[in-house]
XYZ file of N, CA and C in Angstrom:
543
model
N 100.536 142.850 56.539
C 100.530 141.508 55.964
C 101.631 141.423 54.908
N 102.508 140.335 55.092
C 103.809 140.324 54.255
C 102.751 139.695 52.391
N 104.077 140.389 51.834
C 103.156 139.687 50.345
C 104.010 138.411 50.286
N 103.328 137.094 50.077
C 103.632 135.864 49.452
C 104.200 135.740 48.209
N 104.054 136.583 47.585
C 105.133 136.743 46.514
C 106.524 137.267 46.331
N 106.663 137.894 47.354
C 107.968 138.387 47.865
C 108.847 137.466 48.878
N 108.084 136.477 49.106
C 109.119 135.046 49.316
C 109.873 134.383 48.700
N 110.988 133.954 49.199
C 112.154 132.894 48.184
C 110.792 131.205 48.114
N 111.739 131.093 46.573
C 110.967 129.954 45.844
C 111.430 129.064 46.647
N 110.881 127.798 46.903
C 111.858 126.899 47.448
C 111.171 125.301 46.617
N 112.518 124.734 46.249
C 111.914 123.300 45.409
C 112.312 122.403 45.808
N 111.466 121.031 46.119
C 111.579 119.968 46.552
C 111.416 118.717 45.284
N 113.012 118.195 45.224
C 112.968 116.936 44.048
C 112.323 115.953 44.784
N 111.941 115.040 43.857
C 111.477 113.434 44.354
C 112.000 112.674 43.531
N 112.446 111.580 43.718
C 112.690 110.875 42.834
C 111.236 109.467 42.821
N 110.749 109.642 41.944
C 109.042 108.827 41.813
C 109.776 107.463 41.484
N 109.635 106.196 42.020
C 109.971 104.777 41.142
C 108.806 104.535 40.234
N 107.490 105.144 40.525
C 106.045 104.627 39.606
C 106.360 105.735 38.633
N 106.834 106.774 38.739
C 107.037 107.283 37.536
C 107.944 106.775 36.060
N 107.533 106.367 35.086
C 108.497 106.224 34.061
C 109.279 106.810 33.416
N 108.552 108.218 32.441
C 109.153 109.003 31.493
C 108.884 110.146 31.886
N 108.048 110.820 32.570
C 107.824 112.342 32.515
C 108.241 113.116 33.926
N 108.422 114.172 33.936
C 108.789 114.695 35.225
C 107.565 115.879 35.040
N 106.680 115.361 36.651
C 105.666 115.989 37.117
C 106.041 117.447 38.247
N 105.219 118.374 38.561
C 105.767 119.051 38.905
C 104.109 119.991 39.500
N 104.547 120.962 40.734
C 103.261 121.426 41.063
C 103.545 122.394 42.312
N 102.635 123.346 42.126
C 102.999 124.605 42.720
C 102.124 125.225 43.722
N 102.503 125.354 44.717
C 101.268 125.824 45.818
C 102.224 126.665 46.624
N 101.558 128.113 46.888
C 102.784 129.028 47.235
C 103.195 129.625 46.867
N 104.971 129.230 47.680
C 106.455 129.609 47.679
C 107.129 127.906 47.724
N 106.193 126.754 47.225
C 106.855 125.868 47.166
C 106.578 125.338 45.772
N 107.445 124.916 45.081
C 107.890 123.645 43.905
C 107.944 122.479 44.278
N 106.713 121.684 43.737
C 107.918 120.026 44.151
C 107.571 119.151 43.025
N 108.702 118.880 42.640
C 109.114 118.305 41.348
C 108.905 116.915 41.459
N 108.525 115.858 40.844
C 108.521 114.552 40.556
C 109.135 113.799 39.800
N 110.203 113.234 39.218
C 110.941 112.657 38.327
C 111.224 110.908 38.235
N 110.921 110.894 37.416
C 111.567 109.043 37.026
C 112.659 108.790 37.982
N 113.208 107.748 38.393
C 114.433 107.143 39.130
C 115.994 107.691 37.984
N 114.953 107.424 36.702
C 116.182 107.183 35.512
C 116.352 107.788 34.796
N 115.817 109.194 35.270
C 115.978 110.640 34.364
C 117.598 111.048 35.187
N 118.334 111.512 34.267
C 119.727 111.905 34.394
C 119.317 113.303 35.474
N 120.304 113.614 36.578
C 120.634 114.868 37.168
C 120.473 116.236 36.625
N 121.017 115.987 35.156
C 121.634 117.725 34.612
C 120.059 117.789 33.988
N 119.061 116.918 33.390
C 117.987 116.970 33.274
C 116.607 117.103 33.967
N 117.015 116.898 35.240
C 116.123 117.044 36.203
C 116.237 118.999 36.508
N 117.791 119.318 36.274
C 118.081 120.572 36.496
C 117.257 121.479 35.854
N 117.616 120.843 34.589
C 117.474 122.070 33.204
C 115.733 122.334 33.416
N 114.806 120.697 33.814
C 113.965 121.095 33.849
C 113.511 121.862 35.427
N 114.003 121.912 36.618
C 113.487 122.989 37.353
C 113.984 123.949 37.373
N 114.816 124.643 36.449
C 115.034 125.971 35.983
C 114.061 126.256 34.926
N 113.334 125.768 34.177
C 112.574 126.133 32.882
C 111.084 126.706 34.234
N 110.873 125.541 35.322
C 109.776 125.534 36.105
C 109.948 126.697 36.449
N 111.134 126.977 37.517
C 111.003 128.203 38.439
C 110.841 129.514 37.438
N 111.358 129.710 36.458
C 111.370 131.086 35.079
C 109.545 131.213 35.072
N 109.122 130.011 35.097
C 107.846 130.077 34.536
C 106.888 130.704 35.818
N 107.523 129.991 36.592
C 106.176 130.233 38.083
C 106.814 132.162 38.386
N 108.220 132.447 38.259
C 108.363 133.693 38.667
C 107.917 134.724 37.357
N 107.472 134.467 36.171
C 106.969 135.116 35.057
C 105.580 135.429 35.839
N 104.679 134.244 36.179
C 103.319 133.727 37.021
C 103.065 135.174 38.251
N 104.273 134.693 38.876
C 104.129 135.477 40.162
C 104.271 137.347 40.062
N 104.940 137.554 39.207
C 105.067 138.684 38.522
C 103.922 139.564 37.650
N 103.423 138.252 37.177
C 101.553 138.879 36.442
C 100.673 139.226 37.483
N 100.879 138.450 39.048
C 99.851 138.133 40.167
C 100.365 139.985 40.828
N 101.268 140.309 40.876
C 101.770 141.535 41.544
C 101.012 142.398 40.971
N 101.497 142.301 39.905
C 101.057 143.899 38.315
C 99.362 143.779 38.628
N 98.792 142.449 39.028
C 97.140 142.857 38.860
C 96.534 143.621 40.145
N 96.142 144.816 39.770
C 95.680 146.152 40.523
C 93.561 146.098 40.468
N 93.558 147.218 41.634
C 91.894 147.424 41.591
C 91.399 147.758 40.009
N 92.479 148.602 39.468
C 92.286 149.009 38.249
C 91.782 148.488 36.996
N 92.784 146.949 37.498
C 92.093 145.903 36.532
C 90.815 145.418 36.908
N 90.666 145.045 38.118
C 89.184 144.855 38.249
C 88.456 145.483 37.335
N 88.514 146.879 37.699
C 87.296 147.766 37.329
C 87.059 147.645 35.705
N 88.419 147.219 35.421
C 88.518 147.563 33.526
C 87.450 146.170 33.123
N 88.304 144.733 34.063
C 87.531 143.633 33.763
C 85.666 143.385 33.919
N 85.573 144.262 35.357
C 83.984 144.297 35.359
C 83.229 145.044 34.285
N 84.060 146.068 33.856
C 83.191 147.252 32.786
C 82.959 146.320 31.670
N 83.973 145.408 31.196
C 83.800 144.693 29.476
C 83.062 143.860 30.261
N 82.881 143.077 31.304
C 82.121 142.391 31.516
C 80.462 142.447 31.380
N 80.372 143.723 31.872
C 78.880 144.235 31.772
C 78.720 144.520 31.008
N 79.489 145.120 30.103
C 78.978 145.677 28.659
C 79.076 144.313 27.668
N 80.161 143.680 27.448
C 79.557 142.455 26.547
C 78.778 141.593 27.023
N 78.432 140.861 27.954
C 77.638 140.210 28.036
C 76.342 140.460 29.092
N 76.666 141.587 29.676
C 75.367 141.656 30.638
C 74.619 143.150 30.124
N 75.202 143.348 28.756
C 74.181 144.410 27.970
C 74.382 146.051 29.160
N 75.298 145.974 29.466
C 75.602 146.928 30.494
C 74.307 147.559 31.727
N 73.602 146.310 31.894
C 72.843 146.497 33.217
C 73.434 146.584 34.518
N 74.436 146.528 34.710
C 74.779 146.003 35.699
C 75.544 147.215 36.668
N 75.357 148.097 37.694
C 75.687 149.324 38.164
C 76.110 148.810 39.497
N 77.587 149.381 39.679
C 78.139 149.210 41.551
C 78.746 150.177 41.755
N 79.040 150.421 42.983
C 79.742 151.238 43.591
C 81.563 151.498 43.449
N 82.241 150.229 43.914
C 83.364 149.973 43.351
C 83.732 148.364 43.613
N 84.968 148.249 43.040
C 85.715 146.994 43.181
C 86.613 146.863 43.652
N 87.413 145.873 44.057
C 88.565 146.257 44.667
C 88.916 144.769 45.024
N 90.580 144.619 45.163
C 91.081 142.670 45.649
C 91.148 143.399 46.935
N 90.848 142.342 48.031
C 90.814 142.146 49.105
C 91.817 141.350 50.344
N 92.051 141.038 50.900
C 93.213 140.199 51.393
C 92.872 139.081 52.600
N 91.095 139.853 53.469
C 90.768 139.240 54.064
C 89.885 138.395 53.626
N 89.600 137.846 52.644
C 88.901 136.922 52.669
C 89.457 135.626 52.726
N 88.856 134.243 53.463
C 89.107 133.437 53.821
C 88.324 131.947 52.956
N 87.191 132.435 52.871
C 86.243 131.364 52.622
C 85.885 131.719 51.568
N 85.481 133.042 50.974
C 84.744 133.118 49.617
C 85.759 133.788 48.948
N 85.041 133.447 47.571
C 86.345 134.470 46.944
C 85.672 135.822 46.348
N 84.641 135.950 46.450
C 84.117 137.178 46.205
C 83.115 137.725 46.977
N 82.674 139.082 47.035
C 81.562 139.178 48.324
C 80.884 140.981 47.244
N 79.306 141.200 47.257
C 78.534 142.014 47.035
C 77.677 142.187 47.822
N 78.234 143.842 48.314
C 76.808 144.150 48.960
C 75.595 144.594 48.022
N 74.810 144.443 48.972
C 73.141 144.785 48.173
C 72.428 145.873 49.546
N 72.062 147.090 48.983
C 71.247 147.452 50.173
C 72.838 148.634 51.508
N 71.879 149.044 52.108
C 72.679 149.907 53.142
C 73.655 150.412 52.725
N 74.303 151.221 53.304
C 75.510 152.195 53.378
C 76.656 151.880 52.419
N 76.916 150.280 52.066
C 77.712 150.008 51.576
C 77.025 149.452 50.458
N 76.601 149.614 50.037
C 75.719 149.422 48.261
C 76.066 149.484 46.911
N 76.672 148.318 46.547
C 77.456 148.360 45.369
C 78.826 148.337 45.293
N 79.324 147.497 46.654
C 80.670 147.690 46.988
C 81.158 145.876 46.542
N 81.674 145.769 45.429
C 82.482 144.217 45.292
C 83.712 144.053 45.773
N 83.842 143.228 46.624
C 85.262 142.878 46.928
C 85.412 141.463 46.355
N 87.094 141.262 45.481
C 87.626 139.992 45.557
C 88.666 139.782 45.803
N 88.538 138.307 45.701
C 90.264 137.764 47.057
C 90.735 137.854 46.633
N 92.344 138.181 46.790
C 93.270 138.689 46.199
C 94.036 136.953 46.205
N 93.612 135.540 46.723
C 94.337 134.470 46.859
C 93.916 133.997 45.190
N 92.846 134.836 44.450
C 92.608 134.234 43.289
C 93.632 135.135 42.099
N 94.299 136.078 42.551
C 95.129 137.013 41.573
C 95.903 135.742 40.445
N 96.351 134.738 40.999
C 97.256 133.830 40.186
C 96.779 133.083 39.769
N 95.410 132.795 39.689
C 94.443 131.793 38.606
C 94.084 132.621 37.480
N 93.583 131.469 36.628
C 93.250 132.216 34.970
C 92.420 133.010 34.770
N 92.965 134.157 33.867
C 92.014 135.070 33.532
C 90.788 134.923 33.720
N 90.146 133.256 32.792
C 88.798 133.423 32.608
C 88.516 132.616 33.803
N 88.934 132.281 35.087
C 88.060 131.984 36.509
C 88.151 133.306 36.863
N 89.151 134.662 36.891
C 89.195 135.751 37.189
C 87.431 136.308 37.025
N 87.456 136.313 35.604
C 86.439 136.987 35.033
C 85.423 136.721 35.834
N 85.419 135.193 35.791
C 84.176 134.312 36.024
C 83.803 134.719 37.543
N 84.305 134.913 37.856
C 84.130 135.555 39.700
C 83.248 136.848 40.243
N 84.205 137.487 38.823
C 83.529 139.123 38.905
C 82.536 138.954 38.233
N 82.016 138.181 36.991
C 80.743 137.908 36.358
C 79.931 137.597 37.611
N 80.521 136.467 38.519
C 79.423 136.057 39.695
C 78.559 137.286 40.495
N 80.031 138.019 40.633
C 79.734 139.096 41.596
C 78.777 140.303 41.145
N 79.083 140.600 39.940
C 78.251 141.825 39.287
C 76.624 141.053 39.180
N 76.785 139.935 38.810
C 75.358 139.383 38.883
C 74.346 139.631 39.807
N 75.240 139.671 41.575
C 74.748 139.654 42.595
C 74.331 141.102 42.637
N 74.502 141.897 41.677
C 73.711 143.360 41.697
C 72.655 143.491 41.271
N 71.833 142.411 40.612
C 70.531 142.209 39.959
C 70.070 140.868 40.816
N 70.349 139.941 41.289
C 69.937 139.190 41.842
C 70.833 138.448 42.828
N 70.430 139.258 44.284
C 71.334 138.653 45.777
C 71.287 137.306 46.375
N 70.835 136.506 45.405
C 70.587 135.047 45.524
C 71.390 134.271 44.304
N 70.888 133.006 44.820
C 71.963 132.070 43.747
C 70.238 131.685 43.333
N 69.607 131.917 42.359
C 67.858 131.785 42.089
C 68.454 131.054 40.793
N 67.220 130.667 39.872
C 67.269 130.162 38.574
C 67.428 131.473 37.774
N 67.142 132.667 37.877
C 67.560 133.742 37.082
C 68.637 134.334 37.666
N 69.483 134.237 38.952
C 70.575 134.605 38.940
C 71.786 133.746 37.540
N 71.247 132.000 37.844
C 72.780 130.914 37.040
C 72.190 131.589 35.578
N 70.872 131.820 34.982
C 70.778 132.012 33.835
C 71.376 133.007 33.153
N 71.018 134.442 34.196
C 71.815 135.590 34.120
C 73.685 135.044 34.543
N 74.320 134.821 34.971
C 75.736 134.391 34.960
C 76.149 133.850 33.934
N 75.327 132.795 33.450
C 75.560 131.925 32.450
C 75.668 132.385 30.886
N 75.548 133.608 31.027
C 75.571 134.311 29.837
C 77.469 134.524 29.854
N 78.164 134.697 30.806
C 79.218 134.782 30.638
C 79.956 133.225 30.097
N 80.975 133.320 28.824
C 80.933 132.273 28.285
C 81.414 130.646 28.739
N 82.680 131.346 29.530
C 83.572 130.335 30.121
C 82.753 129.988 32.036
N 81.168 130.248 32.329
C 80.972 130.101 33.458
C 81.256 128.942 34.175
N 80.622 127.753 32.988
C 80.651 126.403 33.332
C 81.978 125.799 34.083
N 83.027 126.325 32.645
C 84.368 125.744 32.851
C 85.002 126.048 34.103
N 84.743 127.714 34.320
C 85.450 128.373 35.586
C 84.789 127.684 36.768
N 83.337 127.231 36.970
C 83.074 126.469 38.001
C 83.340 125.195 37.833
N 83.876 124.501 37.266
C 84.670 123.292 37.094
C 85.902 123.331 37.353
N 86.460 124.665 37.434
C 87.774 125.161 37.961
C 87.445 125.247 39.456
N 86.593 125.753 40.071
C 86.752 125.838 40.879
C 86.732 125.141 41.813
N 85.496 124.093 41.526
C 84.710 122.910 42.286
C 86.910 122.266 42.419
N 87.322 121.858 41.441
C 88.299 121.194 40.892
C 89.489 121.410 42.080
N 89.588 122.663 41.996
C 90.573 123.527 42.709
C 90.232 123.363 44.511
N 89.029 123.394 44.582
C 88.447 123.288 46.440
C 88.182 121.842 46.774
N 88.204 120.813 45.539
C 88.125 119.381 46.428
C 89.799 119.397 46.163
N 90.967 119.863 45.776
C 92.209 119.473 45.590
C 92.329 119.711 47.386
N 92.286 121.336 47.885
C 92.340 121.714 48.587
C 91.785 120.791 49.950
N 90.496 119.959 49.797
C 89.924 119.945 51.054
C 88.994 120.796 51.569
N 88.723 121.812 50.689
C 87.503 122.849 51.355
C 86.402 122.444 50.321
N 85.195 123.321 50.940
C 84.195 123.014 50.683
C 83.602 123.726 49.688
N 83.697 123.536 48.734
C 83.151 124.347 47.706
C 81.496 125.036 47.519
N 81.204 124.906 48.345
C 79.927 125.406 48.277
C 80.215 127.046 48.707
N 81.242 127.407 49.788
C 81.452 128.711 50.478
C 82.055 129.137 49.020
N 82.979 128.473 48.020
C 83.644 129.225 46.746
C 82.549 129.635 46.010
N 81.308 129.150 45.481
C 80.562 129.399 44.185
C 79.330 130.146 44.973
């Protein structure tokens, strides 16, 4: 499987007439596509998709560097600050096949205590990062989505927000957010 980050950037201007003053801009990918006023000058439209692309390849560069390693570092503070370090698995690890969920815990059989997460979430924020593996370590005390699983999750601080990220992020998309949370 080729890495998506090892693709050339590629950016698409627009020139917006409903736009007035600001130049909009948005990233999915290996694509940029920029939005600009009719009456924003050329060398300004430039300067600003060079500031864009610096920023998304800084982005794409954090998404590489994040390893199983970090997982494991992120689940350990996880359990220990807020889940009072109950929380015991096997290992962690980003994944590549996942399609529909972004995280998956077994419970039970041969594979017991094994978390996998998607590696399509490496380039979202830390704290939906967290918030994922909070989901997931949860699912080691309770393999259901129950009223003491959200209570137990909900101890992690940013849960709410990160599922407001997410819900946010899967109606942008068109998918169904129920397979994300």
């Amino acid at each position: 499987m080729t890495d998506p980050n090892s693709k050339p950037i590629t950016v698409e201007v627009i020139r917006d007439g409903r736009l007035r003053t600001r130049i909009h801009w948005e990233w999915n990918g290996n694509h940029i596509r920029v939005r600009a006023p009719r009456r924003v000058p050329q060398r300004e439209i430039d300067k600003h998709v060079s500031k864009v692309l610096e920023q998304v390849k800084r982005r794409r560069a954090q998404v590489r560097a994040r390893a199983d390693a970090d997982l494991e570092a992120i689940a350990r503070r996880i359990n220990t600050k807020y889940f009072a370090g109950d929380v015991s698995w096997h290992s962690i690890r980003w994944v590549s096949n996942m399609r529909k969920r972004l995280g998956s815990c077994t419970v039970g059989g041969p594979t017991d205590g094994d978390i996998r997460i998607s590696d399509r979430i490496k380039g979202w924020p830390d704290w939906v990062v967290q918030y994922v593996v909070a989901h997931e370590l949860t699912h080691r005390l309770y393999p259901n989505h129950s009223r003491d699983f959200w209570r137990h999750v909900n101890r992690f601080p940013k849960a709410e927000r990160a599922r407001g990220f997410i819900l946010g992020l899967a109606f942008q998309l068109g998918e169904d957010a129920e397979d994300w949370l």
